[in-house]
Coordinates of C-alpha atoms in Angstrom, one line a residue:
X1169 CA 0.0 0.0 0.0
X1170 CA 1.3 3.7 -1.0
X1171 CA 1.0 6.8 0.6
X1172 CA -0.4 9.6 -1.4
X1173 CA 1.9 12.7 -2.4
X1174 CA 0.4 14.7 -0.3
X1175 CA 0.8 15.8 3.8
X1176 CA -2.4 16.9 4.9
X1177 CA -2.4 20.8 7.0
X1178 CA -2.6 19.8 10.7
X1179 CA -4.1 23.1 11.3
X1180 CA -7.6 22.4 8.8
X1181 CA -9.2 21.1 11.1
X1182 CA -8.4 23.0 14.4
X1183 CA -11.1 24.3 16.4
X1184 CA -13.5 21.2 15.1
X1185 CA -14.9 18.1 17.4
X1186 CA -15.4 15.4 14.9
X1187 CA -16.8 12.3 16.4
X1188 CA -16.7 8.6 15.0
X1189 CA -19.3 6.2 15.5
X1190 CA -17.3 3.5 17.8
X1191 CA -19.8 0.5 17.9
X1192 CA -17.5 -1.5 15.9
X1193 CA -15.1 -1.3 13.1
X1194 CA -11.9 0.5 12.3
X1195 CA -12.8 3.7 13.9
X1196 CA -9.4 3.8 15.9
X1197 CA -7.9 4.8 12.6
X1198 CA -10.5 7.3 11.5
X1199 CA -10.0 8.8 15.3
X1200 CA -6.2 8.8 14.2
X1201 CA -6.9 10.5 10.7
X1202 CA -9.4 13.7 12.0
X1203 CA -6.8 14.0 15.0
X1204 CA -4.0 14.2 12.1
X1205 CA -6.0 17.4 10.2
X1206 CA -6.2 18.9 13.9
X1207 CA -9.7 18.2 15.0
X1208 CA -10.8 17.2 18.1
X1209 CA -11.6 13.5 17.5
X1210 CA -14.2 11.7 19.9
X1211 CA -15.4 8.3 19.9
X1212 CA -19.6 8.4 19.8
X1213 CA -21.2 5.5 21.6
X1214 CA -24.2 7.3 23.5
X1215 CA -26.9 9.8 22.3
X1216 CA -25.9 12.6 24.3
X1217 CA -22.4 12.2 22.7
X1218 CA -23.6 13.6 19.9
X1219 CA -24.1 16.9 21.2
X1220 CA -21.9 19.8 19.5
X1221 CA -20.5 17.9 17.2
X1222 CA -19.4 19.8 13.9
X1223 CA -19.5 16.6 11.9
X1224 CA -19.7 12.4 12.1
X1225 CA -17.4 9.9 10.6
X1226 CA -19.4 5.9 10.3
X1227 CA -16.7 3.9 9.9
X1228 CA -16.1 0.4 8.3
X1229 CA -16.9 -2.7 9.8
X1230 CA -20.2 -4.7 10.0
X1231 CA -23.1 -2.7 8.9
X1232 CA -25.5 -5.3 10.3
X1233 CA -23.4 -4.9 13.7
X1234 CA -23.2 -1.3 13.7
X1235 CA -27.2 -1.2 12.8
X1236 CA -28.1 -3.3 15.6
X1237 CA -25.8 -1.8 17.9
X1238 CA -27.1 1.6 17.4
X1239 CA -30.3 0.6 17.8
X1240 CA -29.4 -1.6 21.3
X1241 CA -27.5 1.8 22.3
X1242 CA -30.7 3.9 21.5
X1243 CA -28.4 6.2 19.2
X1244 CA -30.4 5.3 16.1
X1245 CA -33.1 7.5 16.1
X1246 CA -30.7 10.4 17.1
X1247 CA -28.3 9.8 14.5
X1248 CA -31.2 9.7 11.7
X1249 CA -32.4 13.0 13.7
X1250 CA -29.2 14.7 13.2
X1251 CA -28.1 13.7 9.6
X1252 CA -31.4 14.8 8.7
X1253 CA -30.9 18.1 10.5
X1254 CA -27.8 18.6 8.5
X1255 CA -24.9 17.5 10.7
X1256 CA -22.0 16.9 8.2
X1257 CA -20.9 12.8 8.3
X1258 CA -18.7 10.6 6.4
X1259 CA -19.5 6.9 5.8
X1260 CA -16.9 4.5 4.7
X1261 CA -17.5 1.4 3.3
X1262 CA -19.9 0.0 6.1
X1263 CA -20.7 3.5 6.7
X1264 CA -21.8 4.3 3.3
X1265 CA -24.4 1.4 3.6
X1266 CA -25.5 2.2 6.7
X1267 CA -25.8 6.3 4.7
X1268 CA -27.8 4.3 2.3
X1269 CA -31.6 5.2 1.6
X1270 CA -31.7 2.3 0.1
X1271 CA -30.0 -2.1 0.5
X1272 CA -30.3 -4.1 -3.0
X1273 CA -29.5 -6.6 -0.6
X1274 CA -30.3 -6.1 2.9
X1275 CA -29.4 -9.1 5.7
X1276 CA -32.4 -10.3 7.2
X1277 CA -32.8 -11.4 11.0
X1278 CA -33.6 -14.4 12.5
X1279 CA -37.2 -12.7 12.6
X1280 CA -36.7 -12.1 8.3
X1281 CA -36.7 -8.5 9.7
X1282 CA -34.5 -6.5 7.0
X1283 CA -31.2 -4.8 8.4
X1284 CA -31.9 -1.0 8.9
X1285 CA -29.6 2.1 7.6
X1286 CA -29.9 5.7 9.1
X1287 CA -30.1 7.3 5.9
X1288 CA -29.9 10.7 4.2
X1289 CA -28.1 9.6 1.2
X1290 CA -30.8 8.8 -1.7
X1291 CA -28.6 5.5 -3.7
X1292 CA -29.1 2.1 -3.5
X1293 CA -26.4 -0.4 -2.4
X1294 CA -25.2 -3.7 -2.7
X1295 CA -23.4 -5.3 0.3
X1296 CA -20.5 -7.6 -0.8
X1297 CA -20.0 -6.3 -4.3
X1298 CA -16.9 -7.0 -5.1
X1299 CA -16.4 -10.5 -3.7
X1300 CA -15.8 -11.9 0.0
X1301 CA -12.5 -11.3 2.1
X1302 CA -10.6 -13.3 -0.3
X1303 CA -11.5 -10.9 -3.5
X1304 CA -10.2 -7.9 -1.6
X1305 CA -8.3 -5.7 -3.9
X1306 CA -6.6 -2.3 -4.5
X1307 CA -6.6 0.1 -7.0
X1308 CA -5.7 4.4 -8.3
X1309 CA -8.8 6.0 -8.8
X1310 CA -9.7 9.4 -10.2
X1311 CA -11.5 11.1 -7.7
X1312 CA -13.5 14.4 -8.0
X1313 CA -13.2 17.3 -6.0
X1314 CA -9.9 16.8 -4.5
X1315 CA -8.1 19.8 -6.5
X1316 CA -6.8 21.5 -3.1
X1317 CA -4.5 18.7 -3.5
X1318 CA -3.1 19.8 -7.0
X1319 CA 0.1 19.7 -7.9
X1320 CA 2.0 20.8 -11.1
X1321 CA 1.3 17.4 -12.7
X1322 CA -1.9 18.0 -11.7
X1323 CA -4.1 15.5 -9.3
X1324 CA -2.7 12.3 -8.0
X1325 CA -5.2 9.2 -8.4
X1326 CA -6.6 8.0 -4.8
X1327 CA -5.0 4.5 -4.0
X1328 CA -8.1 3.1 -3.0
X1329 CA -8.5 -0.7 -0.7
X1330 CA -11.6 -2.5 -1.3
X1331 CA -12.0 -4.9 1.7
X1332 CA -15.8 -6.6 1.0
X1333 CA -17.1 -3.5 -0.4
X1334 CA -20.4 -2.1 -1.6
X1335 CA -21.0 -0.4 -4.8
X1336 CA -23.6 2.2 -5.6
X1337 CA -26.9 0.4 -8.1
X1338 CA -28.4 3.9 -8.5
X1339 CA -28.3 7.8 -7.4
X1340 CA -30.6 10.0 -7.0
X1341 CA -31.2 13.3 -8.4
X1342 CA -28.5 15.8 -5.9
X1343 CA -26.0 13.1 -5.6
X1344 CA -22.7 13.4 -7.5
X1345 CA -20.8 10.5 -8.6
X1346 CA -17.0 11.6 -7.6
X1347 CA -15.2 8.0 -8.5
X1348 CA -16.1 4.7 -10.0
X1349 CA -13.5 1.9 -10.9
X1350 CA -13.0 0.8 -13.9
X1351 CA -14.2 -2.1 -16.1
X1352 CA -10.5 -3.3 -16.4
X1353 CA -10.0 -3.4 -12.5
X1354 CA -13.3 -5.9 -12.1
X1355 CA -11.3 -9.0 -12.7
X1356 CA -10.3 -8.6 -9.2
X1357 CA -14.6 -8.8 -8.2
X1358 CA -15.9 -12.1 -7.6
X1359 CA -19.1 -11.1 -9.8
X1360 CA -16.9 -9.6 -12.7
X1361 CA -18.0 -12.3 -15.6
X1362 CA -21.0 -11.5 -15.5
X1363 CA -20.3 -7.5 -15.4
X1364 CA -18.1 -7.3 -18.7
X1365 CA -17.7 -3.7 -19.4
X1366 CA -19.3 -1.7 -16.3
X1367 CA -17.9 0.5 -13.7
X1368 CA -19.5 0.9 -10.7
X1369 CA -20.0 3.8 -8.5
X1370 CA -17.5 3.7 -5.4
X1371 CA -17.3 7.4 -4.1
X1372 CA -20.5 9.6 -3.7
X1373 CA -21.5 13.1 -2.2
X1374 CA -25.2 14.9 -2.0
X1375 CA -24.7 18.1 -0.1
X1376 CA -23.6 17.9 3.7
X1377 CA -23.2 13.9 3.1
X1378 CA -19.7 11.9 1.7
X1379 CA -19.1 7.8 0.7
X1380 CA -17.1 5.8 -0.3
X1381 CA -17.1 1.9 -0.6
X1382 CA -13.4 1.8 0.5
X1383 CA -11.1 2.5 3.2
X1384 CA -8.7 5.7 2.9
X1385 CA -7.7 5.8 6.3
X1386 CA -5.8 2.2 6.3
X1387 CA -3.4 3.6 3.7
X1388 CA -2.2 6.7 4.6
X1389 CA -4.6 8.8 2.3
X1390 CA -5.5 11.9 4.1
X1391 CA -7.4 14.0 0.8
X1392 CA -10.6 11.9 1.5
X1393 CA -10.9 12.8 5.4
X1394 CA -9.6 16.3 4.1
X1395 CA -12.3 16.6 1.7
X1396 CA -14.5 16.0 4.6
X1397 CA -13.3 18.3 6.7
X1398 CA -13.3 21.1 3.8
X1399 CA -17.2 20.0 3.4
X1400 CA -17.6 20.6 7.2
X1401 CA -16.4 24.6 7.0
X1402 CA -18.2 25.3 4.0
X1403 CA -14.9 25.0 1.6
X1404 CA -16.1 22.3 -0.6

């Protein structure tokens, strides 16, 4: 795994209390990559925790975890309440299911009860879409919007690592597609045969709300989490 180009500002995001949903997942390293930009990183668990916060990071993990979690913690509802009150948040990989308005594929309980998402963003996922652990790949993408990074050969492709990732089936009006991969990089997808051809939607934003169906803060890419943070102050 590389390391982009690029050394994110520590001062960005100073003066900012980011939290990270910490029901399960890798939110250690998003903690790590907000505290990196100068925020004030904190580790949401309880409904009262969401209090002040000047933007929300769901990290990757479970979704079905995280979703029952939430709800067992009571921080469901508030979280939907929030995002659709306009707090800023971030959702990678899991999290961008779990943004999702809507599952192609949803888990079902032992009940037949569908998993649940919080919302906000107006796609459709599918969980799993590029294969199981053992079809976890990486790739350079071309990502939109991260021109603060520019250099004089212009924009460096974000080295992206798909670890059982989603892909986005459909957007709705207001969301901006801002990186897909590549027909050529589906051999890598356990469903690529039958996708000859296609690229599929990895990255996403609709207003106050960011995706992605992989992992920037495992390799050392800071633009995503910068992006955010640009997103949060009104810079982006």
């Amino acid at each position: 795994m590389t390391n982009p180009p690029f050394a994110a500002d520590p001062r960005l995001g100073a003066g900012l209390r980011i939290g990270v949903l910490a029901l399960q997942g890798d939110f250690r390293e998003h903690l790590r990559a907000v505290e990196a930009s100068g925020a004030a990183g904190v580790g949401i668990r309880r409904p009262k925790e969401l209090d002040g916060l000047d933007g929300l990071i769901i990290p990757g993990g479970e979704s079905t975890a995280i979703d029952k979690l939430a709800r067992a913690f009571e921080l469901a509802g508030p979280l939907k309440d929030s995002i659709g009150n306009g707090l800023p948040v971030y959702g990678s990989c899991a999290g961008m299911i779990l943004l999702a308005n809507d599952i192609a594929d949803p888990a079902t309980d032992l009940a037949g009860n569908p998993q649940q998402t919080f919302g906000g963003l107006d796609i459709t996922v599918r969980r799993n879409a590029f294969g199981r652990q053992r079809e976890s790949f990486e790739t350079d993408l071309d990502f939109k919007g991260l021109d603060f990074s520019a250099t004089a050969a212009g924009v460096a492709p974000v080295h992206a690592v798909f670890i059982r990732g989603p892909w986005v089936e459909r957007v709705g009006a207001g969301v901006e597609v801002l990186a897909q991969v590549e027909p050529a990089d589906l051999e890598h997808a356990s469903h690529a045969a039958g996708l000859p051809g296609t690229a599929r939607i990895v990255a996403v934003r609709s207003g106050h709300l960011l995706a992605t169906s992989f992992h920037p803060e495992v390799t050392g890419e800071k633009r995503v989490h910068e992006l955010f943070i640009r997103m949060i102050r009104g810079d982006a």
